[in-house]
PDB file of C-alpha atoms in Angstrom:
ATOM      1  CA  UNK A   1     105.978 167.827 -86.871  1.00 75.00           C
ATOM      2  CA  UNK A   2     106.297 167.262 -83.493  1.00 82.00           C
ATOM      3  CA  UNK A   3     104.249 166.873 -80.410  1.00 90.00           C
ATOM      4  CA  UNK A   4     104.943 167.284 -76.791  1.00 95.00           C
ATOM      5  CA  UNK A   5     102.951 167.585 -73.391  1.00 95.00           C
ATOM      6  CA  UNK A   6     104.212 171.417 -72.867  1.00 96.00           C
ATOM      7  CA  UNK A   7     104.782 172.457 -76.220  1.00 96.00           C
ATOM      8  CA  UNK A   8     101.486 170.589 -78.107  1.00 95.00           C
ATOM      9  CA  UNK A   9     101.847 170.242 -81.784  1.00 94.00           C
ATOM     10  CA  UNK A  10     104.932 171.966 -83.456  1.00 91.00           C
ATOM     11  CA  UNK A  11     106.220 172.404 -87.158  1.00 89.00           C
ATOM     12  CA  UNK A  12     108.845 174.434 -89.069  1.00 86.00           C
ATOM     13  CA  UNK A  13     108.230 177.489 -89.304  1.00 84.00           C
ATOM     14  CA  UNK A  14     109.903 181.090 -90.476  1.00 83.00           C
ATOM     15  CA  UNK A  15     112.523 180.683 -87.733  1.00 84.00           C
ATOM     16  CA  UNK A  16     112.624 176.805 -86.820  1.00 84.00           C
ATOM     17  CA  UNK A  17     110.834 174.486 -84.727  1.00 90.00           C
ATOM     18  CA  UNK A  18     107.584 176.175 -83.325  1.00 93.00           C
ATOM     19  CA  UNK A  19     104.882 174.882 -81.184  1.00 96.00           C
ATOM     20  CA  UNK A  20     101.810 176.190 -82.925  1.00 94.00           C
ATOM     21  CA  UNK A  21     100.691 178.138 -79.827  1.00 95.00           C
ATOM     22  CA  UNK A  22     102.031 181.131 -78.099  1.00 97.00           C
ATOM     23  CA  UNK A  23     103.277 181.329 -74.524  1.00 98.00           C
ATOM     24  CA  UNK A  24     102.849 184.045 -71.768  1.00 96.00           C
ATOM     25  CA  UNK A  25     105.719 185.425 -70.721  1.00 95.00           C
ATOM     26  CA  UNK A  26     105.427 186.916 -67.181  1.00 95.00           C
ATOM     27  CA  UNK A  27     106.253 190.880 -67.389  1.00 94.00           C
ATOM     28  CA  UNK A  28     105.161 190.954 -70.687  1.00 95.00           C
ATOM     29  CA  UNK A  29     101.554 191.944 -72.306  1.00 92.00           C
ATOM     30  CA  UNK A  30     101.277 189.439 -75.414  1.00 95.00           C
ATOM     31  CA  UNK A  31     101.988 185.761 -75.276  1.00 97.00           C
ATOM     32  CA  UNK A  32     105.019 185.302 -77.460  1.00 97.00           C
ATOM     33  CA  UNK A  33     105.981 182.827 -80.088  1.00 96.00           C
ATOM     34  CA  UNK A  34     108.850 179.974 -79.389  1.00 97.00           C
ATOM     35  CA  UNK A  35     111.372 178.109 -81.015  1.00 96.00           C
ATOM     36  CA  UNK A  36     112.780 175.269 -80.030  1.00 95.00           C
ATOM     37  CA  UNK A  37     116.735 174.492 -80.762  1.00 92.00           C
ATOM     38  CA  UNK A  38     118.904 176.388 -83.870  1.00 87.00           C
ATOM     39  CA  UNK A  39     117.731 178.258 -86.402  1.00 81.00           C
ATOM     40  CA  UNK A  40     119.108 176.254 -89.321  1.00 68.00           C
ATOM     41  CA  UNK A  41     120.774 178.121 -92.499  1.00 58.00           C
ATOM     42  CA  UNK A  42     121.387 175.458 -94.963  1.00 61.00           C
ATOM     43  CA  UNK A  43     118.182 174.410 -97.256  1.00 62.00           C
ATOM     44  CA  UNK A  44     119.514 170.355 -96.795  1.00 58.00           C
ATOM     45  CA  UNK A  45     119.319 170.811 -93.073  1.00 61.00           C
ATOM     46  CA  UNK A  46     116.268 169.220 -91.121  1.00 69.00           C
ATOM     47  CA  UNK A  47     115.127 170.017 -87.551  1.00 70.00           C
ATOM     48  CA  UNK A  48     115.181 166.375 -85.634  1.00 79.00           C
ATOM     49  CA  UNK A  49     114.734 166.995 -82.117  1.00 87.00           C
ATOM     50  CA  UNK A  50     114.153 164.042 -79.861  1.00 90.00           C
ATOM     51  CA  UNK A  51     111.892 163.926 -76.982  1.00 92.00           C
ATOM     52  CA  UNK A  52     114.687 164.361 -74.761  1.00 94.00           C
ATOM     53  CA  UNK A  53     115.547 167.863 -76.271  1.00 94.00           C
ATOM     54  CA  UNK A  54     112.136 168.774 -76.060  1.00 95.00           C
ATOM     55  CA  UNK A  55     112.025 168.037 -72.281  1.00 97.00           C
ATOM     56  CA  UNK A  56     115.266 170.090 -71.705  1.00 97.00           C
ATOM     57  CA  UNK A  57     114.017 172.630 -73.611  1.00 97.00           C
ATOM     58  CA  UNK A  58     110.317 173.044 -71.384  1.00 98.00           C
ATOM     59  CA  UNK A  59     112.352 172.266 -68.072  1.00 98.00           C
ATOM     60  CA  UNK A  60     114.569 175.274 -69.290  1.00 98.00           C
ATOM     61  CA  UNK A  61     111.124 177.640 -70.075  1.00 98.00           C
ATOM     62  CA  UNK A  62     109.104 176.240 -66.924  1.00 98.00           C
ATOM     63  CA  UNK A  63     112.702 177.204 -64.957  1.00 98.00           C
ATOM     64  CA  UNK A  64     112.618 180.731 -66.577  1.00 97.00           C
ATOM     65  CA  UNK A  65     108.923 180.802 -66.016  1.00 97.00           C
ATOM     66  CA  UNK A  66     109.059 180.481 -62.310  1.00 97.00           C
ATOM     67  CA  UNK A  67     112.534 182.386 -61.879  1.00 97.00           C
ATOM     68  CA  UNK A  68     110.673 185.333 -63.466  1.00 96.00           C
ATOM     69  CA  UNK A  69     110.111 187.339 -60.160  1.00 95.00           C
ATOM     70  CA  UNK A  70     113.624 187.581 -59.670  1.00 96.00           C
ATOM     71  CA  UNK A  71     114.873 187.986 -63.845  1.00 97.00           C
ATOM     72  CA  UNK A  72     112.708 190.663 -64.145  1.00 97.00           C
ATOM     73  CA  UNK A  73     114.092 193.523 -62.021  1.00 97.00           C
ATOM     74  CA  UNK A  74     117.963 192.505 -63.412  1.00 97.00           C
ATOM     75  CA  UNK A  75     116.521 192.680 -67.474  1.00 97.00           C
ATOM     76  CA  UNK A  76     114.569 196.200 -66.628  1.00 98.00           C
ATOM     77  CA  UNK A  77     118.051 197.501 -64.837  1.00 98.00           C
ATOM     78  CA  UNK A  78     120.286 196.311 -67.460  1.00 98.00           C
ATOM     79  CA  UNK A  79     118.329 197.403 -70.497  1.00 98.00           C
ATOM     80  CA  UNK A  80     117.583 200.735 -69.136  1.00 98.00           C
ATOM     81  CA  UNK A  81     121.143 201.138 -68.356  1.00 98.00           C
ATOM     82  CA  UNK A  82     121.619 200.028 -71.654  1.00 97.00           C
ATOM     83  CA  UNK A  83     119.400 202.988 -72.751  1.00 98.00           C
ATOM     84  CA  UNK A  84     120.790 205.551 -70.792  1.00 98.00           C
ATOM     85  CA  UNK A  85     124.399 204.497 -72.248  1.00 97.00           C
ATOM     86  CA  UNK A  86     123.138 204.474 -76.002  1.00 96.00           C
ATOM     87  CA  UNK A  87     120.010 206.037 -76.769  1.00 97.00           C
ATOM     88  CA  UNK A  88     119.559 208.609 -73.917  1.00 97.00           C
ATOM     89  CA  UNK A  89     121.472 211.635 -75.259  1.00 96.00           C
ATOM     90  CA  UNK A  90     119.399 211.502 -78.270  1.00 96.00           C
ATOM     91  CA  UNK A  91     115.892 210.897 -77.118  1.00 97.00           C
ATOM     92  CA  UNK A  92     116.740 213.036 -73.888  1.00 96.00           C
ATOM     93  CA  UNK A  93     117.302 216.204 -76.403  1.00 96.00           C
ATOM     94  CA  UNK A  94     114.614 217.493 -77.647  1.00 95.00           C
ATOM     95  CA  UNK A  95     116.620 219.527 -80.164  1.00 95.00           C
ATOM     96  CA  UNK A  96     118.350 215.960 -81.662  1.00 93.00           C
ATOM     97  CA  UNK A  97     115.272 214.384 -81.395  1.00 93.00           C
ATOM     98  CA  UNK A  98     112.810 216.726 -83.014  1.00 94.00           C
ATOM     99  CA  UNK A  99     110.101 216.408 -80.780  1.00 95.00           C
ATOM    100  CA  UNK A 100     109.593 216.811 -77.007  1.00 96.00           C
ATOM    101  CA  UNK A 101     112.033 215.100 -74.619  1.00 96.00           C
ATOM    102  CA  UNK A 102     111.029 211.145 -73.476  1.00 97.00           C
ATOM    103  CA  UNK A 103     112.096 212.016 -69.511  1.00 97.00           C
ATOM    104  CA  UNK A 104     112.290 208.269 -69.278  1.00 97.00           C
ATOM    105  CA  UNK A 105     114.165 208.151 -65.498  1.00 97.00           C
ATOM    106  CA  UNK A 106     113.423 204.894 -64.027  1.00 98.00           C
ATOM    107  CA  UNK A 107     113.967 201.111 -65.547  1.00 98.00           C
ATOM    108  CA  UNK A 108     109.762 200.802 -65.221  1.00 96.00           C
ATOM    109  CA  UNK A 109     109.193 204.044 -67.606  1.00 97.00           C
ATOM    110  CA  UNK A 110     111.671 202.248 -69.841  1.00 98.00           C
ATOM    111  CA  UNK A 111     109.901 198.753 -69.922  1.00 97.00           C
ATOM    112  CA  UNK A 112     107.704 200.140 -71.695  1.00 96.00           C
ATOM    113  CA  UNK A 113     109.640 200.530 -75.095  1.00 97.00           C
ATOM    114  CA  UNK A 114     110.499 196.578 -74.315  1.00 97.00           C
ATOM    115  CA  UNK A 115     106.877 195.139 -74.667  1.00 96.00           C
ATOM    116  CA  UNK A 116     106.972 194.318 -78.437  1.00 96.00           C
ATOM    117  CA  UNK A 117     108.725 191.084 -77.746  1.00 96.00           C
ATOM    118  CA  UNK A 118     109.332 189.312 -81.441  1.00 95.00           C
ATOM    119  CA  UNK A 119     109.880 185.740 -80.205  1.00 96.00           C
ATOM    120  CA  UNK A 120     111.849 183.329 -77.083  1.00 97.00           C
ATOM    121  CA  UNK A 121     114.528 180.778 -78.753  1.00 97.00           C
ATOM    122  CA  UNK A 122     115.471 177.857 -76.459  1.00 97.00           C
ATOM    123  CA  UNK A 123     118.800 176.126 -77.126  1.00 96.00           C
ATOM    124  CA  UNK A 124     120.768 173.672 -75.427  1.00 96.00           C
ATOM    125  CA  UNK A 125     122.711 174.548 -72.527  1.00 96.00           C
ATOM    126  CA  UNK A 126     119.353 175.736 -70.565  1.00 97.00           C
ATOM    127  CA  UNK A 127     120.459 179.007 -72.967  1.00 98.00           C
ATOM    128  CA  UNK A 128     117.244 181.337 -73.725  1.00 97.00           C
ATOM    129  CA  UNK A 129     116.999 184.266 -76.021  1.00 97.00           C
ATOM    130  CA  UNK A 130     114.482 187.001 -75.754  1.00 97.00           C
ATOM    131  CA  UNK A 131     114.317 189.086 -78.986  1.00 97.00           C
ATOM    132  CA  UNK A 132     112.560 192.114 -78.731  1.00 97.00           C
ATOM    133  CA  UNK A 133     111.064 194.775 -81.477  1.00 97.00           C
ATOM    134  CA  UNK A 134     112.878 197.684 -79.352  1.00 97.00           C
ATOM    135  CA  UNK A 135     110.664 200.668 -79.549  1.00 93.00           C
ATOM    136  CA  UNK A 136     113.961 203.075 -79.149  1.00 96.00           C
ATOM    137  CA  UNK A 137     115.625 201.258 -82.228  1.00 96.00           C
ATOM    138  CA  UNK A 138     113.742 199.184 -84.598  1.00 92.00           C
ATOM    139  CA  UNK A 139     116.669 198.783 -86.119  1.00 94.00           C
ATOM    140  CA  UNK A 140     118.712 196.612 -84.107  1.00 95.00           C
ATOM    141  CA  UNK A 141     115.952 195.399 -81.483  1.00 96.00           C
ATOM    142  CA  UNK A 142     117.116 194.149 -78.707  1.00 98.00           C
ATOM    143  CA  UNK A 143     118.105 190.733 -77.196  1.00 97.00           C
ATOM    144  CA  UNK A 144     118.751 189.429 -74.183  1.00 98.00           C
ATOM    145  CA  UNK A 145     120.593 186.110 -73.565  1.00 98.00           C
ATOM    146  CA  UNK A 146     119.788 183.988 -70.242  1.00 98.00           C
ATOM    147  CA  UNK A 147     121.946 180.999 -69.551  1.00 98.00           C
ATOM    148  CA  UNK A 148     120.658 178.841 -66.409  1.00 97.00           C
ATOM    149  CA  UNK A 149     118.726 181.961 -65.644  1.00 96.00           C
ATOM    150  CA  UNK A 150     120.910 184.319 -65.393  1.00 97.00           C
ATOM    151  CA  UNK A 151     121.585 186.786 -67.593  1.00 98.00           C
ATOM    152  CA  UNK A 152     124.281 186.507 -69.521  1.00 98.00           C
ATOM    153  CA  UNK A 153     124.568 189.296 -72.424  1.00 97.00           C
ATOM    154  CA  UNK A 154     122.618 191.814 -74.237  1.00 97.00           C
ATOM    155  CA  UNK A 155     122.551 192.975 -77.365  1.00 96.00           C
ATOM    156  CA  UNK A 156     120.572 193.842 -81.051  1.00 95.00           C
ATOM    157  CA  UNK A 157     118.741 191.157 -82.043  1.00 92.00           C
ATOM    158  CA  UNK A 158     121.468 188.185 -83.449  1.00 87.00           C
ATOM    159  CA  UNK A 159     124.229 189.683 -81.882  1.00 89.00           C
ATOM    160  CA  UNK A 160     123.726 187.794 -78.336  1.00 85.00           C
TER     161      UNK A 160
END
């Protein structure tokens, strides 16, 4: 357990380290759930993270926070370009698709399909991962990797 002025009370949880309460994320509807450091794979590892971590891990979400305004437009862009290079022949056909044509055309109309986010995971490094429950391929999901906000690379969810 661990407790912090930013993050409150934490504890293991599915995916690691976990403050027990959600955070808003500007752009997005639903406050999302955080985890603080690496998700650990082997059963004799523990989470330890000192106060120190925990600091540089809120100064990297306050940063991200507040550097929203600007983040925002750049993720919309690049994941609807992302769209348009993967997913747009399909759902733009209404004969693949089976059903009528999305006519997504702008980054906005897209951000829509990007609202599901599954959880934020705040490493060292100032690095932050958004993993999302992609609407257009539930599949994969998407994630999107910000490293001393900027974005760095995105991809399905674990892949970043």
């Amino acid at each position: 357990m661990l407790t912090h002025p930013l993050w409150g009370i934490g504890e293991e949880s599915w995916a690691g380290m976990a403050p027990q309460k959600k955070f808003a994320l500007p752009g997005f509807e639903q406050p999302v759930e955080v985890f603080l450091g690496e998700e650990l794979f082997e059963e004799d590892e523990e989470y330890d993270l000192s106060p120190a971590q925990l600091d540089a891990y809120a100064a990297t979400f306050q940063a991200f926070v507040a550097d929203a305004p600007r983040l925002l437009p750049e993720l919309r862009q690049q994941a609807f370009a992302r769209y348009q290079e993967l997913y747009a022949s399909f759902y733009e056909d209404p004969a693949q698709l089976g059903a009528p044509a999305l006519h997504l055309r702008t980054p906005e109309e897209h951000f829509a399909y990007l609202q599901d986010v599954a959880y934020l995971r705040i490493t060292e490094g100032q690095t932050l991962r958004l993993s999302i429950r992609y609407g257009l391929d539930t599949e994969h999901g998407l994630e999107i990797r910000f490293e001393a906000n900027q974005l760095a690379e995105m991809g399905g969810i674990a892949e970043t």
